[in-house]
């Protein structure tokens, strides 16, 4: 069995630990294809206290809370961490809906993408037309060259034959 290592990544108010043979196996156990390690969102754990439970259950994701419930409430904005002091939280202000986001930048980006795609398609079509013309020209040139070579080979054969006859006549 390959040597197991323990890896950790934060998930909300929890840390998710997993004992796996490789980073890739850890990512698979967490259910992601993104490389959390290269982004700094996951790490190798070497603390013996933190590795004990994951090593006992390899491949299983173990969740552990980060911080106390009061710290979680404070981070979530639902309390000031002064539980039991008798203080009440101030009344929340009614939420006003922010203005609708401007769609023009999105439309502009879509138009730019469409224009670029059309421009690239036209450029490729132009190159394809030129390639077709060059292929046709190459085919015609090859036919002309074959014809010329055949004629010159025929002329060479005739002259060689005439030379041999003349040489035979001369030697006789």
Coordinates of N, CA, C and O in Angstrom, one line a residue:
X1 N 0.8 -1.2 0.0 CA 0.0 0.0 0.0 C 0.9 1.2 0.0 O 1.9 1.3 0.7
X2 N 0.6 2.2 -0.8 CA 1.4 3.4 -0.9 C 1.3 4.2 0.4 O 0.4 4.1 1.2
X3 N 2.4 4.9 0.7 CA 2.5 5.7 1.9 C 1.4 6.9 1.9 O 1.3 7.6 0.9
X4 N 0.7 7.0 3.0 CA -0.4 8.0 3.0 C 0.2 9.3 3.6 O 1.0 9.3 4.5
X5 N -0.3 10.4 3.1 CA 0.0 11.7 3.6 C -1.4 12.4 3.9 O -2.4 12.0 3.4
X6 N -1.4 13.3 4.9 CA -2.6 14.0 5.2 C -2.6 15.4 4.6 O -1.6 16.1 4.8
X7 N -3.7 15.7 4.0 CA -3.8 17.0 3.4 C -5.0 17.8 4.0 O -6.0 17.1 4.4
X8 N -5.0 19.1 3.9 CA -6.1 19.9 4.5 C -6.5 21.1 3.5 O -5.6 21.6 2.9
X9 N -7.8 21.4 3.5 CA -8.3 22.5 2.8 C -9.4 23.1 3.6 O -10.2 22.4 4.2
X10 N -9.5 24.5 3.6 CA -10.7 25.1 4.3 C -11.9 25.0 3.5 O -12.0 25.1 2.3
X11 N -13.0 24.6 4.2 CA -14.4 24.6 3.6 C -15.3 25.3 4.6 O -15.7 24.8 5.6
X12 N -15.6 26.5 4.2 CA -16.5 27.3 5.1 C -15.8 27.5 6.5 O -14.7 28.0 6.6
X13 N -16.6 27.2 7.5 CA -16.0 27.3 8.9 C -15.3 26.0 9.4 O -15.0 25.8 10.5
X14 N -15.1 25.1 8.4 CA -14.4 23.8 8.7 C -13.1 23.7 7.9 O -13.0 24.3 6.9
X15 N -12.3 22.8 8.4 CA -11.2 22.3 7.6 C -11.5 20.9 7.2 O -12.0 20.1 8.0
X16 N -11.2 20.5 6.0 CA -11.5 19.2 5.5 C -10.1 18.5 5.4 O -9.2 18.9 4.6
X17 N -9.9 17.4 6.1 CA -8.7 16.6 6.1 C -9.0 15.3 5.4 O -10.0 14.8 5.4
X18 N -7.9 14.8 4.7 CA -8.0 13.5 4.0 C -6.6 12.9 4.0 O -5.6 13.6 3.8
X19 N -6.6 11.6 4.3 CA -5.4 10.8 4.2 C -5.4 10.2 2.8 O -6.3 9.4 2.5
X20 N -4.4 10.5 2.0 CA -4.4 10.0 0.6 C -2.9 9.8 0.2 O -2.0 10.4 0.7
X21 N -2.7 9.0 -0.9 CA -1.3 8.7 -1.3 C -0.7 9.9 -2.1 O 0.5 10.0 -2.3
X22 N -1.6 10.8 -2.6 CA -1.0 11.9 -3.5 C -2.0 13.1 -3.4 O -3.1 13.0 -2.9
X23 N -1.5 14.2 -3.9 CA -2.3 15.4 -3.9 C -3.5 15.2 -4.8 O -4.6 15.6 -4.5
X24 N -3.3 14.5 -5.9 CA -4.3 14.3 -6.9 C -5.4 13.4 -6.3 O -6.6 13.7 -6.4
X25 N -5.1 12.4 -5.5 CA -6.0 11.6 -4.8 C -6.8 12.4 -3.7 O -8.0 12.2 -3.5
X26 N -6.1 13.4 -3.1 CA -6.8 14.2 -2.1 C -7.8 15.1 -2.8 O -8.9 15.3 -2.3
X27 N -7.4 15.7 -3.9 CA -8.4 16.5 -4.7 C -9.6 15.7 -5.1 O -10.7 16.2 -5.0
X28 N -9.4 14.5 -5.5 CA -10.5 13.6 -5.9 C -11.4 13.4 -4.7 O -12.6 13.4 -4.8
X29 N -10.8 13.1 -3.5 CA -11.6 12.9 -2.3 C -12.4 14.1 -2.0 O -13.6 14.0 -1.5
X30 N -11.9 15.3 -2.2 CA -12.6 16.5 -1.9 C -13.7 16.8 -3.0 O -14.5 17.7 -2.8
X31 N -13.6 16.1 -4.1 CA -14.6 16.3 -5.1 C -14.3 17.5 -6.0 O -15.2 18.1 -6.5
X32 N -13.0 17.8 -6.2 CA -12.7 18.9 -7.1 C -11.6 18.5 -8.1 O -10.9 17.6 -7.9
X33 N -11.7 19.2 -9.3 CA -10.6 18.9 -10.3 C -9.7 20.1 -10.4 O -8.7 20.1 -11.1
X34 N -10.0 21.2 -9.6 CA -9.1 22.3 -9.6 C -7.9 22.1 -8.7 O -8.1 21.4 -7.6
X35 N -6.8 22.5 -9.0 CA -5.6 22.3 -8.2 C -5.5 23.3 -7.1 O -5.0 24.4 -7.2
X36 N -6.1 22.9 -5.9 CA -6.1 23.8 -4.8 C -4.7 24.0 -4.2 O -4.5 25.0 -3.6
X37 N -3.8 23.1 -4.4 CA -2.5 23.2 -3.9 C -1.7 24.3 -4.6 O -1.1 25.1 -3.9
X38 N -1.9 24.4 -5.9 CA -1.1 25.5 -6.6 C -1.7 26.9 -6.3 O -1.0 27.9 -6.4
X39 N -2.9 26.9 -5.8 CA -3.6 28.2 -5.5 C -3.3 28.6 -4.0 O -3.7 29.6 -3.5
X40 N -2.7 27.6 -3.3 CA -2.5 27.9 -1.8 C -3.7 27.6 -1.0 O -3.7 28.0 0.2
X41 N -4.7 27.0 -1.5 CA -5.9 26.7 -0.8 C -5.9 25.3 -0.2 O -6.9 24.9 0.5
X42 N -4.9 24.6 -0.3 CA -4.7 23.3 0.3 C -3.3 23.1 0.7 O -2.4 23.7 0.1
X43 N -3.1 22.2 1.7 CA -1.7 22.0 2.1 C -1.5 20.6 2.7 O -2.4 19.9 3.1
X44 N -0.2 20.2 2.9 CA 0.2 19.0 3.5 C 0.2 19.3 5.0 O 0.7 20.3 5.5
X45 N -0.3 18.3 5.8 CA -0.4 18.5 7.3 C 0.6 17.5 7.9 O 0.6 16.3 7.5
X46 N 1.5 18.0 8.8 CA 2.5 17.2 9.4 C 2.3 17.1 11.0 O 2.9 16.3 11.6
X47 N 1.4 17.8 11.5 CA 1.1 17.8 13.0 C 0.5 16.5 13.3 O -0.6 16.1 12.8
X48 N 1.1 15.7 14.2 CA 0.6 14.4 14.6 C -0.8 14.4 15.2 O -1.6 13.5 14.9
X49 N -1.1 15.4 15.9 CA -2.5 15.5 16.5 C -3.5 15.6 15.4 O -4.6 15.1 15.5
X50 N -3.2 16.4 14.4 CA -4.2 16.6 13.3 C -4.2 15.4 12.3 O -5.2 15.3 11.6
X51 N -3.2 14.6 12.2 CA -3.1 13.5 11.2 C -3.7 12.2 11.8 O -3.9 11.3 11.0
X52 N -3.8 12.1 13.1 CA -4.2 10.8 13.7 C -5.6 10.3 13.1 O -5.6 9.2 12.6
X53 N -6.6 11.1 13.2 CA -7.9 10.6 12.7 C -8.0 10.4 11.2 O -8.5 9.3 10.8
X54 N -7.5 11.3 10.4 CA -7.5 11.0 8.9 C -6.7 9.7 8.6 O -7.1 9.0 7.7
X55 N -5.6 9.5 9.2 CA -4.8 8.3 8.9 C -5.5 7.0 9.3 O -5.3 5.9 8.8
X56 N -6.4 7.1 10.3 CA -7.2 6.0 10.8 C -8.3 5.7 9.8 O -8.8 4.5 9.7
X57 N -8.7 6.7 9.0 CA -9.8 6.5 8.0 C -9.3 7.0 6.6 O -9.8 8.0 6.2
X58 N -8.4 6.3 6.0 CA -7.8 6.8 4.7 C -8.9 7.0 3.6 O -9.8 6.2 3.5
X59 N -8.7 8.1 2.9 CA -9.6 8.3 1.7 C -10.9 9.0 2.1 O -11.7 9.5 1.3
X60 N -11.2 9.0 3.4 CA -12.5 9.6 3.9 C -12.2 11.1 4.3 O -11.2 11.4 5.0
X61 N -13.1 12.0 3.9 CA -12.9 13.4 4.3 C -13.4 13.6 5.7 O -14.5 13.3 6.1
X62 N -12.5 14.1 6.5 CA -12.8 14.4 7.9 C -12.9 15.9 8.1 O -12.0 16.7 7.8
X63 N -14.1 16.4 8.6 CA -14.3 17.8 8.8 C -14.1 18.2 10.3 O -14.6 17.5 11.1
X64 N -13.4 19.3 10.5 CA -13.2 19.8 11.8 C -13.4 21.3 11.8 O -13.0 22.0 10.9
X65 N -14.2 21.7 12.8 CA -14.5 23.1 12.9 C -13.3 24.0 13.2 O -12.4 23.6 14.0
X66 N -13.2 25.1 12.6 CA -12.1 26.1 12.8 C -12.7 27.2 13.7 O -13.6 27.9 13.3
X67 N -12.3 27.3 14.9 CA -12.7 28.3 15.8 C -14.0 27.8 16.6 O -14.5 26.8 16.4
X68 N -14.4 28.7 17.5 CA -15.6 28.4 18.4 C -16.8 28.9 17.7 O -16.8 29.6 16.7
X69 N -18.0 28.5 18.3 CA -19.3 29.0 17.8 C -19.4 30.5 17.8 O -19.9 31.1 16.9
X70 N -18.9 31.1 18.9 CA -18.9 32.6 19.0 C -18.1 33.2 17.9 O -18.5 34.2 17.3
X71 N -17.0 32.6 17.6 CA -16.1 33.2 16.5 C -16.8 33.0 15.2 O -16.8 33.9 14.3
X72 N -17.5 31.9 15.0 CA -18.3 31.7 13.8 C -19.4 32.8 13.6 O -19.6 33.3 12.5
X73 N -20.1 33.0 14.7 CA -21.2 34.0 14.7 C -20.6 35.4 14.4 O -21.2 36.1 13.6
X74 N -19.5 35.7 15.0 CA -18.9 37.0 14.8 C -18.5 37.1 13.3 O -18.7 38.1 12.7
X75 N -17.9 36.1 12.8 CA -17.4 36.1 11.4 C -18.6 36.2 10.4 O -18.5 36.8 9.4
X76 N -19.7 35.6 10.8 CA -20.9 35.6 10.0 C -21.7 36.9 10.1 O -22.6 37.2 9.4
X77 N -21.3 37.7 11.1 CA -22.0 39.0 11.3 C -23.3 38.9 12.1 O -24.1 39.8 12.1
X78 N -23.5 37.7 12.8 CA -24.8 37.6 13.5 C -24.6 37.9 15.0 O -25.5 37.6 15.8
X79 N -23.5 38.3 15.4 CA -23.2 38.6 16.8 C -21.9 39.3 17.0 O -21.1 39.3 16.1
X80 N -21.7 39.9 18.2 CA -20.5 40.6 18.4 C -19.6 39.8 19.3 O -18.6 40.3 19.8
X81 N -20.0 38.5 19.6 CA -19.1 37.7 20.5 C -19.4 38.0 21.9 O -18.7 37.5 22.8
X82 N -20.3 38.9 22.3 CA -20.6 39.2 23.7 C -21.8 38.4 24.2 O -22.7 39.0 24.8
X83 N -21.9 37.2 23.9 CA -23.0 36.3 24.3 C -23.1 36.3 25.9 O -22.1 36.2 26.5
X84 N -24.3 36.5 26.4 CA -24.5 36.4 27.8 C -24.2 37.7 28.5 O -24.2 37.8 29.7
X85 N -23.9 38.8 27.8 CA -23.7 40.1 28.5 C -24.9 40.9 28.6 O -24.9 42.0 29.2
X86 N -26.0 40.5 28.1 CA -27.3 41.2 28.2 C -27.5 42.2 27.1 O -28.5 42.8 27.0
X87 N -26.5 42.4 26.3 CA -26.6 43.4 25.2 C -27.3 42.8 24.0 O -27.1 41.6 23.8
X88 N -28.1 43.6 23.4 CA -28.8 43.1 22.2 C -28.2 43.7 21.0 O -27.7 44.8 21.0
X89 N -28.3 42.9 20.0 CA -27.7 43.4 18.7 C -28.6 44.5 18.2 O -29.8 44.5 18.3
X90 N -28.0 45.5 17.5 CA -28.8 46.6 17.0 C -29.7 46.1 15.9 O -29.4 45.1 15.2
X91 N -30.9 46.8 15.7 CA -31.8 46.4 14.7 C -31.1 46.5 13.3 O -30.5 47.6 13.0
X92 N -31.2 45.5 12.5 CA -30.6 45.7 11.2 C -31.4 46.7 10.3 O -32.6 46.8 10.4
X93 N -30.7 47.4 9.5 CA -31.4 48.4 8.6 C -32.0 47.6 7.5 O -31.5 46.6 7.1
X94 N -33.2 48.1 7.0 CA -33.8 47.4 5.9 C -32.9 47.4 4.7 O -32.3 48.4 4.4
X95 N -32.8 46.3 4.1 CA -31.9 46.1 2.9 C -32.5 46.8 1.7 O -33.6 46.6 1.4
X96 N -31.7 47.7 1.2 CA -32.2 48.4 -0.1 C -31.5 47.7 -1.2 O -30.3 47.3 -1.1
X97 N -32.2 47.4 -2.2 CA -31.7 46.7 -3.3 C -30.8 47.6 -4.1 O -31.2 48.7 -4.5
X98 N -29.6 47.2 -4.4 CA -28.7 48.0 -5.2 C -29.2 48.2 -6.6 O -30.0 47.3 -7.1
X99 N -28.7 49.2 -7.3 CA -29.2 49.3 -8.7 C -28.7 48.1 -9.6 O -27.8 47.4 -9.3
X100 N -29.5 47.8 -10.6 CA -29.2 46.7 -11.5 C -27.9 46.9 -12.1 O -27.5 48.0 -12.5
X101 N -27.1 45.9 -12.2 CA -25.7 46.0 -12.8 C -25.8 46.4 -14.3 O -26.8 46.1 -15.0
X102 N -24.9 47.2 -14.7 CA -24.8 47.7 -16.1 C -24.5 46.5 -17.0 O -23.4 45.9 -16.9
X103 N -25.3 46.3 -18.0 CA -25.1 45.1 -18.9 C -24.2 45.5 -20.1 O -23.7 44.7 -20.8
X104 N -24.0 46.8 -20.3 CA -23.3 47.3 -21.5 C -21.9 46.7 -21.6 O -21.5 46.3 -22.7
X105 N -21.1 46.6 -20.5 CA -19.8 46.0 -20.7 C -19.9 44.5 -21.1 O -19.0 44.1 -21.9
X106 N -20.9 43.8 -20.6 CA -21.0 42.4 -21.1 C -21.4 42.4 -22.6 O -20.8 41.6 -23.3
X107 N -22.3 43.2 -23.0 CA -22.7 43.2 -24.4 C -21.5 43.6 -25.3 O -21.3 43.1 -26.4
X108 N -20.7 44.6 -24.8 CA -19.6 45.0 -25.5 C -18.6 43.9 -25.7 O -18.0 43.7 -26.8
X109 N -18.4 43.1 -24.6 CA -17.4 42.0 -24.7 C -18.0 40.9 -25.6 O -17.2 40.3 -26.4
X110 N -19.3 40.7 -25.6 CA -19.9 39.7 -26.5 C -19.7 40.1 -27.9 O -19.4 39.3 -28.8
X111 N -19.9 41.4 -28.2 CA -19.8 41.9 -29.6 C -18.3 41.8 -30.0 O -18.0 41.4 -31.2
X112 N -17.4 42.1 -29.1 CA -16.0 42.0 -29.5 C -15.6 40.5 -29.8 O -14.9 40.2 -30.7
X113 N -16.1 39.6 -29.0 CA -15.9 38.2 -29.2 C -16.4 37.7 -30.6 O -15.8 37.0 -31.3
X114 N -17.7 38.1 -30.9 CA -18.3 37.8 -32.1 C -17.5 38.3 -33.3 O -17.3 37.7 -34.3
X115 N -17.1 39.6 -33.2 CA -16.3 40.2 -34.3 C -15.0 39.5 -34.5 O -14.6 39.3 -35.6
X116 N -14.3 39.1 -33.4 CA -13.1 38.4 -33.5 C -13.3 37.1 -34.1 O -12.5 36.7 -35.0
X117 N -14.3 36.4 -33.7 CA -14.6 35.0 -34.3 C -14.8 35.2 -35.8 O -14.3 34.4 -36.6
X118 N -15.6 36.2 -36.2 CA -15.9 36.4 -37.7 C -14.6 36.8 -38.4 O -14.4 36.2 -39.5
X119 N -13.8 37.6 -37.8 CA -12.5 38.0 -38.5 C -11.6 36.8 -38.6 O -11.0 36.6 -39.7
X120 N -11.5 36.0 -37.6 CA -10.7 34.8 -37.7 C -11.2 33.8 -38.7 O -10.4 33.2 -39.5
X121 N -12.5 33.6 -38.8 CA -13.1 32.7 -39.8 C -12.8 33.2 -41.2 O -12.5 32.4 -42.1
X122 N -12.9 34.5 -41.4 CA -12.7 35.1 -42.8 C -11.2 34.9 -43.1 O -10.9 34.5 -44.3
X123 N -10.3 35.1 -42.2 CA -8.9 34.9 -42.4 C -8.6 33.5 -42.8 O -7.8 33.2 -43.7
X124 N -9.2 32.5 -42.0 CA -8.9 31.1 -42.3 C -9.5 30.7 -43.7 O -8.9 30.0 -44.4
X125 N -10.7 31.3 -44.0 CA -11.3 31.0 -45.3 C -10.4 31.5 -46.5 O -10.3 30.9 -47.5
X126 N -9.8 32.7 -46.3 CA -9.0 33.3 -47.3 C -7.7 32.4 -47.5 O -7.3 32.1 -48.6
X127 N -7.2 31.9 -46.4 CA -6.0 31.1 -46.5 C -6.4 29.8 -47.2 O -5.6 29.2 -48.0
X128 N -7.6 29.2 -46.8 CA -8.0 28.0 -47.5 C -8.2 28.2 -49.0 O -7.8 27.3 -49.8
X129 N -8.7 29.4 -49.4 CA -8.8 29.7 -50.9 C -7.5 29.7 -51.5 O -7.3 29.2 -52.6
X130 N -6.5 30.4 -50.8 CA -5.2 30.5 -51.4 C -4.5 29.1 -51.5 O -3.8 28.8 -52.4
X131 N -4.7 28.3 -50.5 CA -4.2 26.9 -50.5 C -4.8 26.1 -51.6 O -4.0 25.4 -52.3
X132 N -6.1 26.2 -51.9 CA -6.7 25.5 -53.0 C -6.1 26.0 -54.3 O -5.8 25.1 -55.2
X133 N -5.9 27.3 -54.5 CA -5.3 27.8 -55.7 C -3.9 27.3 -55.9 O -3.5 26.9 -57.0
X134 N -3.1 27.3 -54.8 CA -1.8 26.8 -54.9 C -1.7 25.3 -55.2 O -0.9 24.9 -56.0
X135 N -2.6 24.5 -54.6 CA -2.7 23.1 -54.9 C -3.0 22.9 -56.4 O -2.4 22.0 -57.0
X136 N -3.9 23.6 -56.9 CA -4.3 23.5 -58.4 C -3.1 23.9 -59.2 O -2.7 23.2 -60.2
X137 N -2.4 25.0 -58.9 CA -1.2 25.4 -59.6 C -0.1 24.4 -59.5 O 0.5 24.1 -60.5
X138 N 0.0 23.8 -58.4 CA 1.1 22.7 -58.2 C 0.7 21.5 -59.0 O 1.6 20.9 -59.7
X139 N -0.5 21.2 -59.1 CA -1.0 20.0 -59.9 C -0.7 20.3 -61.4 O -0.2 19.4 -62.1
X140 N -1.0 21.5 -61.9 CA -0.8 21.8 -63.3 C 0.7 21.8 -63.6 O 1.2 21.3 -64.6
X141 N 1.5 22.4 -62.7 CA 3.0 22.5 -62.9 C 3.6 21.0 -62.9 O 4.4 20.7 -63.7
X142 N 3.1 20.2 -62.0 CA 3.6 18.8 -62.0 C 3.3 18.1 -63.3 O 4.1 17.3 -63.9
X143 N 2.1 18.3 -63.9 CA 1.7 17.7 -65.2 C 2.6 18.3 -66.3 O 3.1 17.5 -67.1
X144 N 2.9 19.6 -66.3 CA 3.8 20.2 -67.3 C 5.2 19.6 -67.2 O 5.8 19.3 -68.2
X145 N 5.7 19.5 -66.0 CA 7.0 18.9 -65.8 C 7.1 17.5 -66.2 O 8.1 17.1 -66.8
X146 N 6.1 16.7 -65.9 CA 6.1 15.3 -66.3 C 6.1 15.2 -67.8 O 6.8 14.4 -68.4
X147 N 5.3 16.1 -68.5 CA 5.3 16.1 -69.9 C 6.6 16.4 -70.5 O 7.1 15.8 -71.5
X148 N 7.2 17.5 -70.0 CA 8.5 17.9 -70.5 C 9.6 16.9 -70.3 O 10.4 16.6 -71.2
X149 N 9.6 16.3 -69.1 CA 10.6 15.2 -68.8 C 10.4 14.0 -69.7 O 11.4 13.5 -70.2
X150 N 9.1 13.6 -69.9 CA 8.9 12.5 -70.8 C 9.4 12.8 -72.2 O 10.0 12.0 -72.9
X151 N 9.2 14.1 -72.7 CA 9.6 14.4 -74.1 C 11.2 14.4 -74.1 O 11.7 13.9 -75.1
X152 N 11.8 14.9 -73.1 CA 13.3 15.0 -73.1 C 13.8 13.5 -73.0 O 14.9 13.2 -73.6
X153 N 13.2 12.7 -72.2 CA 13.7 11.3 -72.1 C 13.5 10.6 -73.4 O 14.4 9.8 -73.8
X154 N 12.4 10.9 -74.1 CA 12.2 10.3 -75.4 C 13.3 10.7 -76.4 O 13.9 9.9 -77.2
X155 N 13.6 12.1 -76.4 CA 14.6 12.6 -77.3 C 16.0 12.0 -76.9 O 16.8 11.7 -77.8
X156 N 16.3 11.9 -75.7 CA 17.5 11.2 -75.2 C 17.6 9.8 -75.8 O 18.7 9.4 -76.3
X157 N 16.6 9.1 -75.6 CA 16.6 7.7 -76.1 C 16.8 7.6 -77.6 O 17.6 6.8 -78.1
X158 N 16.2 8.5 -78.4 CA 16.4 8.6 -79.8 C 17.8 8.9 -80.2 O 18.5 8.3 -81.0
X159 N 18.4 9.9 -79.5 CA 19.8 10.3 -79.8 C 20.8 9.2 -79.4 O 21.8 9.0 -80.0
X160 N 20.5 8.5 -78.3 CA 21.4 7.5 -77.8 C 21.3 6.3 -78.8 O 22.4 5.8 -79.2
X161 N 20.1 6.0 -79.3 CA 20.0 5.0 -80.3 C 20.8 5.4 -81.6 O 21.5 4.5 -82.2
X162 N 20.6 6.6 -82.0 CA 21.3 7.1 -83.2 C 22.8 7.0 -83.0 O 23.6 6.6 -83.9
X163 N 23.3 7.4 -81.8 CA 24.7 7.4 -81.5 C 25.2 6.0 -81.6 O 26.3 5.7 -82.2
X164 N 24.5 5.0 -81.0 CA 24.9 3.6 -81.0 C 25.0 3.1 -82.4 O 26.0 2.3 -82.8
X165 N 24.0 3.4 -83.3 CA 24.1 3.0 -84.7 C 25.3 3.5 -85.4 O 26.0 2.9 -86.1
X166 N 25.5 4.8 -85.1 CA 26.7 5.5 -85.8 C 28.0 4.9 -85.3 O 29.0 4.7 -86.1
X167 N 28.1 4.6 -84.0 CA 29.3 4.0 -83.4 C 29.5 2.6 -84.0 O 30.6 2.2 -84.3
X168 N 28.4 1.8 -84.1 CA 28.5 0.4 -84.6 C 29.0 0.5 -86.1 O 29.8 -0.3 -86.5
X169 N 28.5 1.5 -86.8 CA 28.9 1.7 -88.2 C 30.4 2.0 -88.3 O 31.1 1.6 -89.2
X170 N 30.8 2.9 -87.4 CA 32.2 3.4 -87.4 C 33.1 2.3 -87.1 O 34.2 2.2 -87.6
X171 N 32.8 1.4 -86.1 CA 33.6 0.3 -85.7 C 33.7 -0.8 -86.8 O 34.7 -1.5 -86.8
X172 N 32.7 -0.9 -87.6 CA 32.7 -2.0 -88.6 C 33.5 -1.7 -89.8 O 34.3 -1.1 -90.3

